[in-house]
mmCIF file of C-alpha atoms and ligand atoms in Angstrom:
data_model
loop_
_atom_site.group_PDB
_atom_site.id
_atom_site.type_symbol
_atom_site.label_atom_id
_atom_site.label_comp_id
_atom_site.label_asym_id
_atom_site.label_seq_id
_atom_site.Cartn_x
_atom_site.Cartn_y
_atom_site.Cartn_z
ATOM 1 C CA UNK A 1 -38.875 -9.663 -3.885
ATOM 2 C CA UNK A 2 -39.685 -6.123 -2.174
ATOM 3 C CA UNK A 3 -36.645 -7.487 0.351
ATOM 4 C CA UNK A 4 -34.538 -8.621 -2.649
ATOM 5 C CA UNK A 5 -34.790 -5.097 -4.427
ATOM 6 C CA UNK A 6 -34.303 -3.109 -1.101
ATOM 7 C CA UNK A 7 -30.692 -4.862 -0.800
ATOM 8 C CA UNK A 8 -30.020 -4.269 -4.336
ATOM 9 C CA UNK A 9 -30.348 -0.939 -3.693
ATOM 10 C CA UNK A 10 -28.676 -0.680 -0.683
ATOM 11 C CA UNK A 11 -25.687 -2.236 -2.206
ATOM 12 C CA UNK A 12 -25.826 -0.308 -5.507
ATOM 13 C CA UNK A 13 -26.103 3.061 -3.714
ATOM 14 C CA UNK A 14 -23.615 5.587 -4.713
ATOM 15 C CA UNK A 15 -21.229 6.663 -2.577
ATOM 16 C CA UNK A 16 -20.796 10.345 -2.970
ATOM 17 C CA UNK A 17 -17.534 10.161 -2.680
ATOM 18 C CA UNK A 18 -15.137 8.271 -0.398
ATOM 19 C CA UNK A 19 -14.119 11.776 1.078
ATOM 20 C CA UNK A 20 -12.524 14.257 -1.473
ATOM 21 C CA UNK A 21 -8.980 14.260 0.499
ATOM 22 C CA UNK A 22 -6.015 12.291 -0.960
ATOM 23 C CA UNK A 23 -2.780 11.812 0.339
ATOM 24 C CA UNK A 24 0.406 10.546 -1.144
ATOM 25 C CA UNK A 25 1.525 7.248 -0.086
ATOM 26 C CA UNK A 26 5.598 5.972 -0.907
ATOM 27 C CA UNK A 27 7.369 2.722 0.120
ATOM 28 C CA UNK A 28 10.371 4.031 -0.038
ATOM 29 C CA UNK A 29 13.741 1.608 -1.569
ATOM 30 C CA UNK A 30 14.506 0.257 1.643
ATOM 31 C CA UNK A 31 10.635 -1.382 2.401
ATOM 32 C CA UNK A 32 10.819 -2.398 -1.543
ATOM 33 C CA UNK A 33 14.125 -4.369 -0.703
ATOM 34 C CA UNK A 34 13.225 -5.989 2.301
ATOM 35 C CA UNK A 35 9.504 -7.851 0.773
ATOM 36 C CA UNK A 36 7.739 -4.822 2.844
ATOM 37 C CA UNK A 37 5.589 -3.898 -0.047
ATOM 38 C CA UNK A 38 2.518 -6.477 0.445
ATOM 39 C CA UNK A 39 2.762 -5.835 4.306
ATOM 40 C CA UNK A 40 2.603 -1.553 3.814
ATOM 41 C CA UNK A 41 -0.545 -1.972 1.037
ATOM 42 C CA UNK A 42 -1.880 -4.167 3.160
ATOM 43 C CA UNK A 43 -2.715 -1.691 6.109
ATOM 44 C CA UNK A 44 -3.488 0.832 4.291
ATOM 45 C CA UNK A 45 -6.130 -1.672 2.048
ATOM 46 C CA UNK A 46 -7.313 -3.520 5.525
ATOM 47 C CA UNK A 47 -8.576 0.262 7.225
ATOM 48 C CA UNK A 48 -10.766 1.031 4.122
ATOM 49 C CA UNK A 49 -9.159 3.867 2.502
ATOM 50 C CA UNK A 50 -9.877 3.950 -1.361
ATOM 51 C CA UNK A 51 -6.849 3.043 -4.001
ATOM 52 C CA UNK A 52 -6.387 5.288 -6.777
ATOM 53 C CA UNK A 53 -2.958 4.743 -8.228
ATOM 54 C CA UNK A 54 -0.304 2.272 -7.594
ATOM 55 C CA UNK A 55 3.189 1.774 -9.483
ATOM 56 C CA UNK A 56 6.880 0.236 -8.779
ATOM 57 C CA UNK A 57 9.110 3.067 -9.759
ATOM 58 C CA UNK A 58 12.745 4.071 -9.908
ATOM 59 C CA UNK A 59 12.842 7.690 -8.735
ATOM 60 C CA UNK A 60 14.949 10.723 -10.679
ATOM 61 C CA UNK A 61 17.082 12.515 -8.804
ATOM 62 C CA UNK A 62 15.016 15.531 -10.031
ATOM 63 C CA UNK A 63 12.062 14.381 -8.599
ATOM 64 C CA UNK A 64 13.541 13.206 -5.422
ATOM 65 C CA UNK A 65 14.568 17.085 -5.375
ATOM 66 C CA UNK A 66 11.547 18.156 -6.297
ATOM 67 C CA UNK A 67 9.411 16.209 -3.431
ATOM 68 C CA UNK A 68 11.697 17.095 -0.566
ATOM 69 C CA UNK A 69 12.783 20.574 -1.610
ATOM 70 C CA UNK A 70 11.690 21.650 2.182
ATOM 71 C CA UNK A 71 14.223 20.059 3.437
ATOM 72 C CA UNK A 72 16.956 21.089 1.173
ATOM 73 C CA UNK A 73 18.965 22.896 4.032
ATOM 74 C CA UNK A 74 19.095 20.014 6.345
ATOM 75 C CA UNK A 75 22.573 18.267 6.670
ATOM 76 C CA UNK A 76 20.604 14.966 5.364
ATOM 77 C CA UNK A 77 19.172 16.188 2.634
ATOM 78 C CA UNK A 78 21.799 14.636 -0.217
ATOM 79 C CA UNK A 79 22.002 11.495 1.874
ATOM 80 C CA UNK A 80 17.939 11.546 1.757
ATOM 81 C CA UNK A 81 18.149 11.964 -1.776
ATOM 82 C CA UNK A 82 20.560 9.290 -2.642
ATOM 83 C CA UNK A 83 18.321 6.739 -0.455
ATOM 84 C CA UNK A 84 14.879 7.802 -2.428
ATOM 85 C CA UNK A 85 17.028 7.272 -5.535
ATOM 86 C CA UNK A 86 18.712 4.129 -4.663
ATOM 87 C CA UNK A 87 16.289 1.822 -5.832
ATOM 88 C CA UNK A 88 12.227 1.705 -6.817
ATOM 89 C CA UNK A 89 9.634 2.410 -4.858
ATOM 90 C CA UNK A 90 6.020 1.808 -4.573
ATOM 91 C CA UNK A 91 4.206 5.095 -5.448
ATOM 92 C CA UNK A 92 0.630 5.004 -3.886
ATOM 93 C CA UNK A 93 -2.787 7.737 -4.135
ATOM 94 C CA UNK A 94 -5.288 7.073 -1.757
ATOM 95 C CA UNK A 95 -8.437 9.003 -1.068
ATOM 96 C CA UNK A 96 -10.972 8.994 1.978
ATOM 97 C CA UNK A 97 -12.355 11.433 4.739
ATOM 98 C CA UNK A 98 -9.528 12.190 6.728
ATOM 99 C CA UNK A 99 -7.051 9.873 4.675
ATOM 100 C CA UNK A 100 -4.107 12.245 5.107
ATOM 101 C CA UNK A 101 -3.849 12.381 9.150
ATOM 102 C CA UNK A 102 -5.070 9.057 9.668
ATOM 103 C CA UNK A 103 -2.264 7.586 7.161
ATOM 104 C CA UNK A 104 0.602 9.372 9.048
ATOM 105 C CA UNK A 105 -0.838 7.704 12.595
ATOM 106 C CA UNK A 106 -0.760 4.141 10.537
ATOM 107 C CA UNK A 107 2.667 5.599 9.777
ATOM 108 C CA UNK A 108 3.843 5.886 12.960
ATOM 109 C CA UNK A 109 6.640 8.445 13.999
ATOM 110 C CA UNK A 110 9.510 9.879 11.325
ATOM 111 C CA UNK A 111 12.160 8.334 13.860
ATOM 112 C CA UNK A 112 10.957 4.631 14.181
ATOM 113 C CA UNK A 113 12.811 4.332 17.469
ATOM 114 C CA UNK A 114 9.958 6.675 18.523
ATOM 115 C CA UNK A 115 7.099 5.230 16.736
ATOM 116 C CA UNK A 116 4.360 3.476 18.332
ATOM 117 C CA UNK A 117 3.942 -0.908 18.615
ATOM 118 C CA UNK A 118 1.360 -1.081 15.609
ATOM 119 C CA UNK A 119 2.199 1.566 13.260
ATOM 120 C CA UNK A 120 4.171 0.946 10.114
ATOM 121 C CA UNK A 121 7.480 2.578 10.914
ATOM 122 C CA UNK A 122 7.033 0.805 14.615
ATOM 123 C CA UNK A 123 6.761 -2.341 13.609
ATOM 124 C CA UNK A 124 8.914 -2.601 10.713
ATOM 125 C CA UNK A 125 12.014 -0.011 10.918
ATOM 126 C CA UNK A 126 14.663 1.214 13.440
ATOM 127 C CA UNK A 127 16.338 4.124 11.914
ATOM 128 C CA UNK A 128 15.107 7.501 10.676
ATOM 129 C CA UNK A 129 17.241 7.156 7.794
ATOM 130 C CA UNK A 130 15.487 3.662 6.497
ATOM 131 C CA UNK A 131 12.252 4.469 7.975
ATOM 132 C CA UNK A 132 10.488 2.692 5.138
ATOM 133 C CA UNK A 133 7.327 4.847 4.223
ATOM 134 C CA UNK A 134 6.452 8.401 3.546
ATOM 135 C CA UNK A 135 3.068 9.634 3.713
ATOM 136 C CA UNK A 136 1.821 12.825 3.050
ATOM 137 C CA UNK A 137 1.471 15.595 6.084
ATOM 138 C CA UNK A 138 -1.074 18.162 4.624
ATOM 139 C CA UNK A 139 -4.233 17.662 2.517
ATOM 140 C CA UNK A 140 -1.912 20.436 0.169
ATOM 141 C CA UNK A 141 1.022 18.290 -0.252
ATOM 142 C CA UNK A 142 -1.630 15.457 -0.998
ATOM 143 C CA UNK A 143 -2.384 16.908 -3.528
ATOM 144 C CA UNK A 144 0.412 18.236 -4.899
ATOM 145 C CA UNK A 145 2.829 14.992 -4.255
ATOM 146 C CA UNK A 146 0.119 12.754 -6.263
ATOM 147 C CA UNK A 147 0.544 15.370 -9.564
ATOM 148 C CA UNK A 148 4.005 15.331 -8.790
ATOM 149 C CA UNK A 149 4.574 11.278 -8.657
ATOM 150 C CA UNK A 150 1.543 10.311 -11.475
ATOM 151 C CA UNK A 151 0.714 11.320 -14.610
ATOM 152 C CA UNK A 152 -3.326 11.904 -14.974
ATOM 153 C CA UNK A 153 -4.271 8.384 -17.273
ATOM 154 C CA UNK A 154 -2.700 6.186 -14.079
ATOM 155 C CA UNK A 155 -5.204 6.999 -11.760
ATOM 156 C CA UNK A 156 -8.517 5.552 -11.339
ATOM 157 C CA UNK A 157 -11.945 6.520 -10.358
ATOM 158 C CA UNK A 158 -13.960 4.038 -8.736
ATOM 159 C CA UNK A 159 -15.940 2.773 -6.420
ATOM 160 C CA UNK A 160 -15.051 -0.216 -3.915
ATOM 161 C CA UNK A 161 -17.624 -2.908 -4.221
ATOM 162 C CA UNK A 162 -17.177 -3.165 -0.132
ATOM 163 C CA UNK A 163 -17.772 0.424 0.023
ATOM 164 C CA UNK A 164 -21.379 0.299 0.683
ATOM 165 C CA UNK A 165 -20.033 -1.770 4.485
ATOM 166 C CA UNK A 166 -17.398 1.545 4.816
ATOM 167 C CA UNK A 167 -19.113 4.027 4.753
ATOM 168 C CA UNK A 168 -23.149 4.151 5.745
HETATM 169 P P1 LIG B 1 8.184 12.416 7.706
HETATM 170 O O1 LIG B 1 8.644 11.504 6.582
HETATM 171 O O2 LIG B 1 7.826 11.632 8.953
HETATM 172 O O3 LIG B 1 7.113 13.389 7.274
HETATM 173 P P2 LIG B 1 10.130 14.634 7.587
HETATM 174 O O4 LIG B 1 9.259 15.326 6.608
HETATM 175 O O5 LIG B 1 10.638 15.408 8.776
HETATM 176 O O6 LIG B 1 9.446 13.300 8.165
HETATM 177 O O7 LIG B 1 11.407 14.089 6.818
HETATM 178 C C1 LIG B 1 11.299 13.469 5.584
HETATM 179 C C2 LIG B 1 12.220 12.279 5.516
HETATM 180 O O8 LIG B 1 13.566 12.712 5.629
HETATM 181 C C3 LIG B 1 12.051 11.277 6.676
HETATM 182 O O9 LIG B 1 10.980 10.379 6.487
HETATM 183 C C4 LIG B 1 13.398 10.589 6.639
HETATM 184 O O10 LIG B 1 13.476 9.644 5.557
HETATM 185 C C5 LIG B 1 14.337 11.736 6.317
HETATM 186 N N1 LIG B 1 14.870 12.339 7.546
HETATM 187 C C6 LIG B 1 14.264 13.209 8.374
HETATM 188 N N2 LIG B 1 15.054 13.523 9.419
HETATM 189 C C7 LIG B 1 16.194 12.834 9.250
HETATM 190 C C8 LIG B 1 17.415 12.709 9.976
HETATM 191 N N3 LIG B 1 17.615 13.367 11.110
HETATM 192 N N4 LIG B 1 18.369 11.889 9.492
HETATM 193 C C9 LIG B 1 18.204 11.211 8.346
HETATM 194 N N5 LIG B 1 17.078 11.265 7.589
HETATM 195 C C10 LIG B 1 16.091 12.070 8.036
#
């Protein structure tokens, strides 16, 4: 029994916190059209970062606007906002130590041509254009995307019941 309750606790132990860092997670029209979805949710699911909000959604042009405002003086910037517009995409939070730069190396490379064998945009994409995925590049813009793409009641806190064999 001593053995039984010592694994109940072990498995019942909080976990502080998965890691306080989020990052912003987007398949963008193009994955969404091509049955990509499953596939995308799937890696990130598979390396153990937590899920905190997940929705199919067709974009606003204002929003599009809003999320790539950086790049508003590039020569691509209305083409890149009519392809985020086009049709919906899969808006994703996840949190975890680390979560933002280790989601842009499951990413792979903005140019796909570039991108590693076994990253997202590697595997699955060939043009920078229809590279499939977005994914947050600063803990900042983590932040900020996730307030940007959901409103506060469609995230969730919680903890993983597998979390207990992520994270010692
Ligand atoms: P990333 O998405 O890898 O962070 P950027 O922030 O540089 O890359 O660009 C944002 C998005 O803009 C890219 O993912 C891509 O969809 C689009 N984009 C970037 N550069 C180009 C380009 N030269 N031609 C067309 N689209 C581009």
């Amino acid at each position: 029994t001593r053995s039984i309750r010592r694994r109940r606790a072990f498995l019942s132990k909080p976990v502080a916190s998965m890691g306080t860092e989020e990052t912003y997670i987007m398949v963008k029209p193009d994955g969404v059209h091509r049955c990509l979805v499953g596939e995308i949710i799937s890696r990130f699911e598979k390396k153990g970062f937590l899920l905190k909000g997940l929705k199919l959604f067709q974009c606003p042009k204002d929003l599009a606007q809003e999320h790539y405002k950086d790049l508003k003086e590039k020569s691509f910037y209305p083409s890149l906002i009519d392809y985020i517009t086009s049709g919906p995409v899969v808006c994703m939070a996840w949190e975890g130590a680390g979560v933002v730069a280790s989601a842009r190396k499951l990413i792979g490379a903005t140019n796909p041509l570039q991108a590693e064998p076994g990253t997202i945009r590697g595997d699955l994409a060939v043009q920078t254009g229809r590279n499939v995925v977005h994914g947050s590049d600063s803990p900042e813009n983590g932040k900020r995307e996730i307030a940007l793409w959901f409103k506060e009641g469609e995230l969730c806190q919680w903890v993983p019941a597998q979390a207990p064999w992520l994270i010692e």
